[in-house]
Amino acid sequence: MNIHEYQAKAVLKEFGLPVSRGVAAFTVEEAVKAARELPGPLYVVKSQIHAGGRGKGKFKELPADAKGGVRLAKSVDEVRANAVEMLGNTLVTAQTGPVGKQVNRLYIEDGSNIQKEFYLSVLVDRETSRVAFVVSTEGGMDIEKVAHETPEKIVTFSVDPATGVMPHHGMAVAKALGLSGDLAKQAVNLTTRLYNAFVAKDMALLEINPLILSTDGQLRCLDAKMSFDSNALYRHPEIVSLRDETEEDPKEIEASRYDLSYIALEGSIGCMVNGAGLAMATLDIIKLYGEEPANFLDVGGGANKEKVTAAFKIITADHNVKGILVNIFGGIMKCDVIAEGVIAAVQDVGLSIPLVVRLEGTNVELGKTIIRESGLNVIAADDLDDAAQKIVKAVRESH
Ligand code: ADP
Ligand code: MG
């Protein structure tokens, strides 16, 4: 689960990390009021969306030469003018995709005088099974680009969970950023607090880009991207309450209610599969035959009729879906249960697009019989290869 920058900064503040003063605003009036509460004379008006690259982003509704999603303002009036331009408009960044995201919240922040911008992130490194730090002097920009073009400018190390964070980790950060003396001390302090926040809140990623050195010699977290391990959210109701569902795909929210693993994709073939491995193989084979999947959907091993019906509804609610492929291996989950679920769902929501069903495993004959006798217009397939070819053909013919 992701949260907004201003919420992430409140979490950082709780752990004693240096962040600028700022106030969130949902309306132009609130933005003006927020600016009045700040000392000035430099303010920053920051779009709050769950995507990075806002500074270099473009608003769809504004002329191409208009400023991006993070703007400096030199007076309360300028804050007002920027808020008017930004609120309600759609910001397109390198991370939002071409559709962009509507800006419904702003963060009005005290402006910093920046001497240097660094990059620092904390994440779970699956290879070492440890919390790792990624540090670079090349802050403020696209870290993937730095990693690609100048990998030597990125320093990484991980923390042994048995010892936890130690002063030498902070010194490694200081060294990577070329900081000494009091600044090295600040880096040690910062590293310790970031690690503690990361572990205490069960984060999956904490990215500070940029971490700045201000002209008055202070390290400060100027941006914050924070995401949390969803398996640990039950321990953090205060984090769950920060969830902004308008930032999430409504189909994915609905799927999470039924405990379905669902990821929306861009293609035209909706997939209902059990097991993550089989689901991935299904996506691969659809691509192999020249079409694109509309989603990844794993209904899980213990799916019942309700779950299958919910899954079917989520798939058909997607207007990009031009055909559906149900690919089920009946193990714990029996083929007849799937067949009944599919039929119940079709009767419930109707079916105006081709549906290919491939069943294999426990009670497969019973499942096939149920579908055949339902009188529904379902195309039966014998194996995965056959199923993929049939749905691709059906989708192409229906255009
Ligand atoms: P994004 O990464 O989404 O573009 P950032 O929060 O990193 O958004 O802001 C982009 C740039 O705007 C930063 O790299 C920094 O140069 C500048 N900036 C952001 N916040 C402030 C601030 N409070 N004071 C001064 N400059 C800022
Ligand atoms: Mg940033």
Coordinates of C-alpha atoms and ligand atoms in Angstrom, one line a residue:
M1 CA 0.0 0.0 0.0
N2 CA 1.2 3.5 -0.9
I3 CA 0.6 6.8 0.8
H4 CA 1.0 10.4 -0.3
E5 CA 4.2 12.4 0.2
Y6 CA 2.6 14.6 2.9
Q7 CA 1.5 11.6 4.9
A8 CA 4.9 10.0 4.5
K9 CA 6.5 13.1 5.8
A10 CA 4.3 13.1 8.9
V11 CA 5.5 9.5 9.6
L12 CA 9.1 10.6 9.1
K13 CA 8.5 13.5 11.5
E14 CA 7.2 11.1 14.1
F15 CA 10.6 9.4 14.0
G16 CA 12.5 12.6 14.4
L17 CA 13.6 13.0 10.8
P18 CA 14.2 16.4 9.4
V19 CA 11.3 17.4 7.1
S20 CA 10.1 20.9 6.0
R21 CA 7.0 22.5 7.5
G22 CA 4.0 22.0 5.3
V23 CA 0.2 21.8 5.3
A24 CA -2.0 19.6 3.0
A25 CA -4.8 21.4 1.1
F26 CA -7.9 20.1 -0.8
T27 CA -9.1 23.4 -2.1
V28 CA -7.6 26.7 -3.3
E29 CA -8.8 28.4 0.0
E30 CA -7.1 25.8 2.0
A31 CA -3.9 26.2 0.0
V32 CA -4.0 30.0 0.7
K33 CA -4.6 29.4 4.4
A34 CA -1.8 26.8 4.5
A35 CA 0.6 29.3 2.9
R36 CA -0.3 31.9 5.5
E37 CA 0.7 29.5 8.2
L38 CA 4.2 29.1 6.7
P39 CA 7.0 31.6 7.3
G40 CA 7.7 32.3 3.6
P41 CA 9.1 34.0 1.5
L42 CA 9.6 30.8 -0.5
Y43 CA 6.7 28.3 -0.8
V44 CA 6.4 25.1 -2.8
V45 CA 3.1 23.9 -4.2
K46 CA 3.3 20.1 -4.6
S47 CA 0.7 17.9 -6.3
Q48 CA -0.1 14.9 -4.2
I49 CA -0.6 11.8 -6.4
H50 CA 0.7 8.3 -6.0
A51 CA 3.4 8.7 -8.6
G52 CA 6.8 10.3 -8.9
G53 CA 8.3 12.5 -11.5
R54 CA 5.8 15.2 -10.6
G55 CA 8.3 18.1 -11.0
K56 CA 8.9 17.2 -14.6
G57 CA 5.3 16.2 -15.2
K58 CA 2.8 18.0 -17.5
F59 CA -0.8 18.9 -16.9
K60 CA -3.1 17.7 -19.7
E61 CA -5.4 20.7 -19.5
L62 CA -2.7 23.3 -19.5
P63 CA -0.5 24.5 -22.4
A64 CA 2.6 22.5 -23.1
D65 CA 4.9 25.2 -21.7
A66 CA 3.1 25.5 -18.4
K67 CA 5.0 24.5 -15.2
G68 CA 4.9 21.0 -13.8
G69 CA 3.4 19.4 -10.7
V70 CA 5.9 20.8 -8.2
R71 CA 6.1 24.6 -8.3
L72 CA 8.0 27.3 -6.4
A73 CA 6.0 30.3 -5.3
K74 CA 7.3 33.6 -3.9
S75 CA 4.2 34.9 -2.3
V76 CA 0.8 33.8 -1.0
D77 CA -0.8 35.1 -4.2
E78 CA 1.5 33.0 -6.3
V79 CA 0.5 30.0 -4.2
R80 CA -3.1 30.8 -4.9
A81 CA -2.5 31.2 -8.6
N82 CA -0.7 27.8 -8.8
A83 CA -3.3 26.1 -6.7
V84 CA -6.0 27.3 -9.1
E85 CA -4.1 25.9 -12.1
M86 CA -3.2 22.6 -10.5
L87 CA -6.3 21.4 -8.5
G88 CA -8.6 19.2 -10.4
N89 CA -6.3 18.9 -13.4
T90 CA -4.6 15.8 -14.7
L91 CA -0.9 15.4 -14.2
V92 CA 1.0 13.1 -16.5
T93 CA 4.4 12.0 -15.4
A94 CA 6.9 9.3 -16.4
Q95 CA 5.3 7.1 -13.8
T96 CA 1.5 7.7 -14.3
G97 CA 1.3 6.4 -17.9
P98 CA -0.4 8.5 -20.6
V99 CA -3.7 8.6 -18.7
G100 CA -2.2 10.6 -15.9
K101 CA -3.7 11.2 -12.4
Q102 CA -6.1 13.8 -11.2
V103 CA -4.6 16.2 -8.6
N104 CA -7.1 16.4 -5.8
R105 CA -4.7 17.3 -3.0
L106 CA -1.8 19.7 -2.7
Y107 CA 0.9 20.0 -0.2
I108 CA 2.0 23.5 0.5
E109 CA 5.5 23.4 1.9
D110 CA 8.2 25.7 3.2
G111 CA 10.7 26.3 0.4
S112 CA 14.3 25.2 1.0
N113 CA 17.4 26.8 -0.4
I114 CA 19.2 23.8 -1.9
Q115 CA 22.9 23.3 -2.0
K116 CA 23.0 19.7 -3.1
E117 CA 20.4 17.0 -3.9
F118 CA 21.2 13.4 -3.0
Y119 CA 19.4 10.1 -3.4
L120 CA 18.7 7.7 -0.5
S121 CA 16.3 4.7 -0.3
V122 CA 15.6 1.9 2.1
L123 CA 14.1 -1.3 0.9
V124 CA 13.8 -5.0 1.5
D125 CA 16.5 -6.8 -0.5
R126 CA 15.2 -10.3 -1.3
E127 CA 18.6 -11.6 -2.3
T128 CA 20.2 -11.0 1.1
S129 CA 16.9 -11.1 3.0
R130 CA 17.8 -7.9 4.7
V131 CA 16.9 -4.3 4.8
A132 CA 19.2 -2.5 2.4
F133 CA 20.2 1.1 1.7
V134 CA 20.7 2.6 -1.7
V135 CA 22.6 5.9 -1.7
S136 CA 23.8 8.2 -4.5
T137 CA 25.2 11.7 -4.9
E138 CA 23.0 11.9 -8.0
G139 CA 19.7 13.0 -6.4
G140 CA 16.6 14.6 -7.7
M141 CA 16.7 12.7 -10.9
D142 CA 15.6 9.3 -12.2
I143 CA 17.6 6.8 -10.2
E144 CA 17.0 4.0 -12.9
K145 CA 18.8 6.2 -15.4
V146 CA 21.7 6.7 -12.9
A147 CA 21.9 2.9 -12.3
H148 CA 22.0 2.3 -16.1
E149 CA 24.5 5.0 -17.1
T150 CA 26.7 5.5 -14.1
P151 CA 26.3 2.5 -11.8
E152 CA 29.5 3.4 -9.9
K153 CA 27.6 6.4 -8.5
I154 CA 25.3 4.2 -6.6
V155 CA 26.4 2.7 -3.2
T156 CA 24.4 -0.1 -1.6
F157 CA 24.8 -2.0 1.6
S158 CA 22.5 -4.1 3.9
V159 CA 21.9 -4.2 7.6
D160 CA 22.3 -7.4 9.6
P161 CA 18.9 -7.9 11.4
A162 CA 20.8 -9.4 14.4
T163 CA 22.6 -6.2 15.1
G164 CA 20.2 -3.7 13.6
V165 CA 21.4 -0.4 12.4
M166 CA 24.8 0.7 13.7
P167 CA 26.8 3.9 13.5
H168 CA 29.1 2.4 10.8
H169 CA 26.0 2.2 8.5
G170 CA 25.5 5.9 8.9
M171 CA 29.2 6.5 8.2
A172 CA 28.8 4.5 5.0
V173 CA 26.0 6.8 4.0
A174 CA 28.1 9.9 4.8
K175 CA 31.1 8.5 2.9
A176 CA 28.9 7.7 -0.2
L177 CA 27.6 11.3 -0.1
G178 CA 31.0 12.9 0.5
L179 CA 30.0 14.3 3.9
S180 CA 32.3 14.9 6.9
G181 CA 32.3 16.6 10.3
D182 CA 28.9 17.7 11.5
L183 CA 27.2 16.6 8.2
A184 CA 28.5 13.1 8.8
K185 CA 27.0 13.2 12.2
Q186 CA 23.7 14.3 10.7
A187 CA 23.9 11.4 8.2
V188 CA 24.5 8.9 11.0
N189 CA 21.5 10.2 12.9
L190 CA 19.3 10.2 9.7
T191 CA 20.3 6.7 8.8
T192 CA 19.4 5.3 12.2
R193 CA 16.1 7.0 12.3
L194 CA 15.2 6.0 8.7
Y195 CA 16.0 2.4 9.5
N196 CA 14.0 2.5 12.7
A197 CA 11.0 4.0 11.0
F198 CA 11.3 1.4 8.2
V199 CA 11.2 -1.5 10.5
A200 CA 8.7 -0.2 13.0
K201 CA 6.1 0.5 10.3
D202 CA 6.8 -2.6 8.2
M203 CA 7.6 -0.6 5.1
A204 CA 8.5 -2.2 1.8
L205 CA 10.1 0.9 0.4
L206 CA 11.1 4.3 1.7
E207 CA 12.6 6.5 -1.0
I208 CA 14.0 10.0 -0.2
N209 CA 14.7 11.7 -3.6
P210 CA 16.0 14.2 -3.0
L211 CA 17.6 14.2 0.3
I212 CA 19.1 17.7 0.3
L213 CA 21.9 19.6 1.9
S214 CA 20.5 23.1 2.4
T215 CA 22.6 26.2 2.1
D216 CA 22.5 26.6 5.8
G217 CA 24.1 23.2 6.3
Q218 CA 21.2 20.9 7.1
L219 CA 20.3 17.5 5.7
R220 CA 16.6 17.4 5.0
C221 CA 14.1 14.9 3.4
L222 CA 12.6 16.9 0.6
D223 CA 10.5 14.2 -1.0
A224 CA 9.3 10.9 0.4
K225 CA 7.8 7.8 -1.3
M226 CA 6.6 5.3 1.2
S227 CA 5.0 1.9 0.6
F228 CA 4.1 -0.7 3.2
D229 CA 4.1 -4.5 3.2
S230 CA 0.4 -5.3 2.8
N231 CA 0.8 -8.5 4.8
A232 CA 1.7 -6.5 7.9
L233 CA -1.0 -3.8 7.6
Y234 CA -3.2 -5.4 10.2
R235 CA -0.5 -4.3 12.7
H236 CA -0.8 -0.6 11.6
P237 CA -4.4 0.7 11.6
E238 CA -3.0 4.2 11.7
I239 CA -1.3 3.5 8.3
V240 CA -4.4 1.8 6.8
S241 CA -6.4 5.0 7.7
L242 CA -4.1 6.9 5.3
R243 CA -5.2 4.8 2.3
D244 CA -6.5 6.9 -0.6
E245 CA -8.7 4.6 -2.6
T246 CA -9.1 7.2 -5.4
E247 CA -5.5 6.5 -6.2
E248 CA -6.1 2.8 -6.7
D249 CA -7.7 0.9 -9.6
P250 CA -11.3 0.3 -8.4
K251 CA -11.2 -3.2 -9.9
E252 CA -8.1 -4.0 -7.7
I253 CA -9.9 -2.7 -4.6
E254 CA -13.0 -4.9 -5.4
A255 CA -10.7 -7.9 -6.0
S256 CA -8.9 -7.3 -2.6
R257 CA -12.4 -7.5 -0.9
Y258 CA -12.7 -11.1 -2.2
D259 CA -9.1 -11.9 -1.5
L260 CA -8.3 -12.3 -5.2
S261 CA -4.9 -11.5 -6.5
Y262 CA -5.8 -9.2 -9.4
I263 CA -3.6 -6.8 -11.4
A264 CA -5.1 -4.8 -14.2
L265 CA -3.2 -4.8 -17.5
E266 CA -3.7 -3.1 -20.8
G267 CA -4.7 -5.9 -23.2
S268 CA -8.0 -7.3 -24.4
I269 CA -8.2 -10.8 -23.0
G270 CA -9.5 -11.2 -19.5
C271 CA -8.0 -14.2 -17.6
M272 CA -9.3 -16.2 -14.7
V273 CA -6.8 -18.7 -13.5
N274 CA -5.9 -20.5 -10.3
G275 CA -2.4 -20.4 -9.1
A276 CA 0.1 -17.6 -9.7
G277 CA 2.4 -19.8 -11.9
L278 CA -0.4 -21.0 -14.1
A279 CA -1.7 -17.4 -14.3
M280 CA 1.7 -16.2 -15.5
A281 CA 2.0 -19.1 -18.0
T282 CA -1.5 -18.1 -19.3
L283 CA -0.4 -14.5 -19.9
D284 CA 2.7 -15.7 -21.6
I285 CA 0.9 -18.0 -24.0
I286 CA -1.7 -15.3 -24.9
K287 CA 1.2 -13.0 -25.8
L288 CA 2.8 -15.9 -27.7
Y289 CA -0.3 -16.1 -30.0
G290 CA -0.2 -12.4 -30.6
E291 CA -2.7 -10.8 -28.2
E292 CA -2.4 -9.0 -24.9
P293 CA -3.9 -10.0 -21.5
A294 CA -6.2 -7.6 -19.8
N295 CA -5.3 -8.7 -16.3
F296 CA -3.5 -11.1 -14.1
L297 CA -6.0 -12.9 -11.8
D298 CA -5.3 -15.7 -9.4
V299 CA -8.5 -16.9 -7.8
G300 CA -6.4 -19.0 -5.4
G301 CA -6.5 -22.6 -4.4
G302 CA -9.6 -22.5 -2.2
A303 CA -11.9 -20.4 -4.3
N304 CA -15.7 -21.0 -3.9
K305 CA -18.6 -20.0 -6.1
E306 CA -18.9 -16.5 -4.6
K307 CA -15.2 -15.8 -5.3
V308 CA -15.4 -17.1 -8.9
T309 CA -18.5 -14.9 -9.5
A310 CA -16.8 -11.9 -8.1
A311 CA -13.8 -12.5 -10.3
F312 CA -16.0 -12.9 -13.3
K313 CA -17.7 -9.6 -12.6
I314 CA -14.4 -7.8 -12.1
I315 CA -13.2 -9.1 -15.5
T316 CA -16.3 -8.2 -17.4
A317 CA -16.5 -4.7 -15.8
D318 CA -13.3 -3.9 -17.7
H319 CA -14.3 -2.3 -21.1
N320 CA -11.0 -3.3 -22.7
V321 CA -11.9 -7.0 -22.3
K322 CA -13.0 -8.4 -25.7
G323 CA -12.9 -12.1 -24.6
I324 CA -12.3 -14.2 -21.5
L325 CA -10.1 -17.2 -20.9
V326 CA -10.8 -19.3 -17.9
N327 CA -7.9 -21.7 -17.2
I328 CA -8.3 -23.8 -14.2
F329 CA -6.4 -26.7 -12.9
G330 CA -8.6 -28.5 -10.4
G331 CA -6.5 -29.7 -7.4
I332 CA -7.9 -28.6 -4.1
M333 CA -10.4 -26.6 -6.1
K334 CA -12.6 -28.9 -8.1
C335 CA -13.5 -28.3 -11.7
D336 CA -17.3 -28.7 -11.1
V337 CA -17.2 -25.8 -8.5
I338 CA -15.5 -23.6 -11.1
A339 CA -18.0 -24.6 -13.7
E340 CA -20.9 -23.7 -11.4
G341 CA -19.3 -20.4 -10.5
V342 CA -18.7 -19.5 -14.1
I343 CA -22.3 -20.3 -15.0
A344 CA -23.7 -18.5 -12.0
A345 CA -21.7 -15.4 -13.0
V346 CA -22.7 -15.5 -16.6
Q347 CA -26.3 -15.8 -15.6
D348 CA -25.9 -12.9 -13.2
V349 CA -23.9 -10.4 -15.4
G350 CA -24.7 -11.7 -18.9
L351 CA -22.1 -12.5 -21.5
S352 CA -21.7 -10.5 -24.7
I353 CA -18.1 -11.6 -25.5
P354 CA -16.5 -14.9 -26.3
L355 CA -15.6 -17.2 -23.4
V356 CA -13.2 -20.0 -23.6
V357 CA -13.0 -22.5 -20.7
R358 CA -10.2 -24.9 -20.2
L359 CA -10.6 -27.3 -17.2
E360 CA -8.2 -30.0 -16.1
G361 CA -7.8 -32.0 -12.9
T362 CA -10.2 -33.1 -10.2
N363 CA -13.8 -33.7 -11.4
V364 CA -12.9 -32.5 -14.9
E365 CA -15.6 -34.5 -16.6
L366 CA -18.3 -33.4 -14.2
G367 CA -17.2 -29.8 -14.8
K368 CA -17.3 -30.1 -18.6
T369 CA -20.7 -31.7 -18.4
I370 CA -22.1 -28.9 -16.3
I371 CA -20.8 -26.3 -18.8
R372 CA -22.1 -28.3 -21.8
E373 CA -25.5 -28.7 -20.3
S374 CA -25.8 -25.1 -19.2
G375 CA -26.7 -24.1 -22.8
L376 CA -24.4 -21.2 -22.5
N377 CA -22.3 -20.1 -25.4
V378 CA -19.0 -21.3 -24.0
I379 CA -16.1 -22.5 -26.2
A380 CA -14.5 -25.6 -24.6
A381 CA -10.7 -26.2 -24.9
D382 CA -8.7 -29.3 -24.2
D383 CA -5.3 -27.9 -23.2
L384 CA -3.6 -24.5 -22.6
D385 CA -2.3 -24.3 -26.1
D386 CA -5.7 -25.0 -27.6
A387 CA -7.4 -22.6 -25.2
A388 CA -5.0 -19.7 -26.0
Q389 CA -5.4 -20.2 -29.8
K390 CA -9.2 -20.4 -29.5
I391 CA -9.6 -17.2 -27.4
V392 CA -7.2 -15.2 -29.7
K393 CA -9.1 -16.4 -32.7
A394 CA -12.5 -15.6 -31.1
V395 CA -11.4 -12.1 -30.1
R396 CA -10.0 -11.3 -33.5
E397 CA -13.2 -12.5 -35.2
S398 CA -15.4 -10.4 -32.9
H399 CA -13.7 -7.1 -34.0
Ligands
ADP1 P1 9.0 14.5 -7.8 O1 10.1 13.6 -7.4 O2 7.7 13.8 -7.9 O3 9.3 15.3 -9.1 P2 9.9 16.2 -5.6 O4 9.3 16.3 -4.3 O5 11.2 15.4 -5.6 O6 8.8 15.6 -6.6 O7 10.2 17.6 -6.2 C1 10.9 17.8 -7.4 C2 12.0 18.9 -7.2 O8 11.4 20.1 -6.7 C3 13.0 18.4 -6.1 O9 14.0 17.7 -6.7 C4 13.5 19.8 -5.6 O10 14.5 20.3 -6.5 C5 12.3 20.7 -5.7 N1 11.6 20.8 -4.4 C6 10.7 19.9 -3.9 N2 10.3 20.3 -2.6 C7 11.0 21.5 -2.4 C8 11.1 22.4 -1.3 N3 10.3 22.2 -0.2 N4 11.9 23.5 -1.4 C9 12.6 23.7 -2.5 N5 12.6 22.9 -3.6 C10 11.8 21.8 -3.5
MG2 MG 11.3 13.3 -5.9

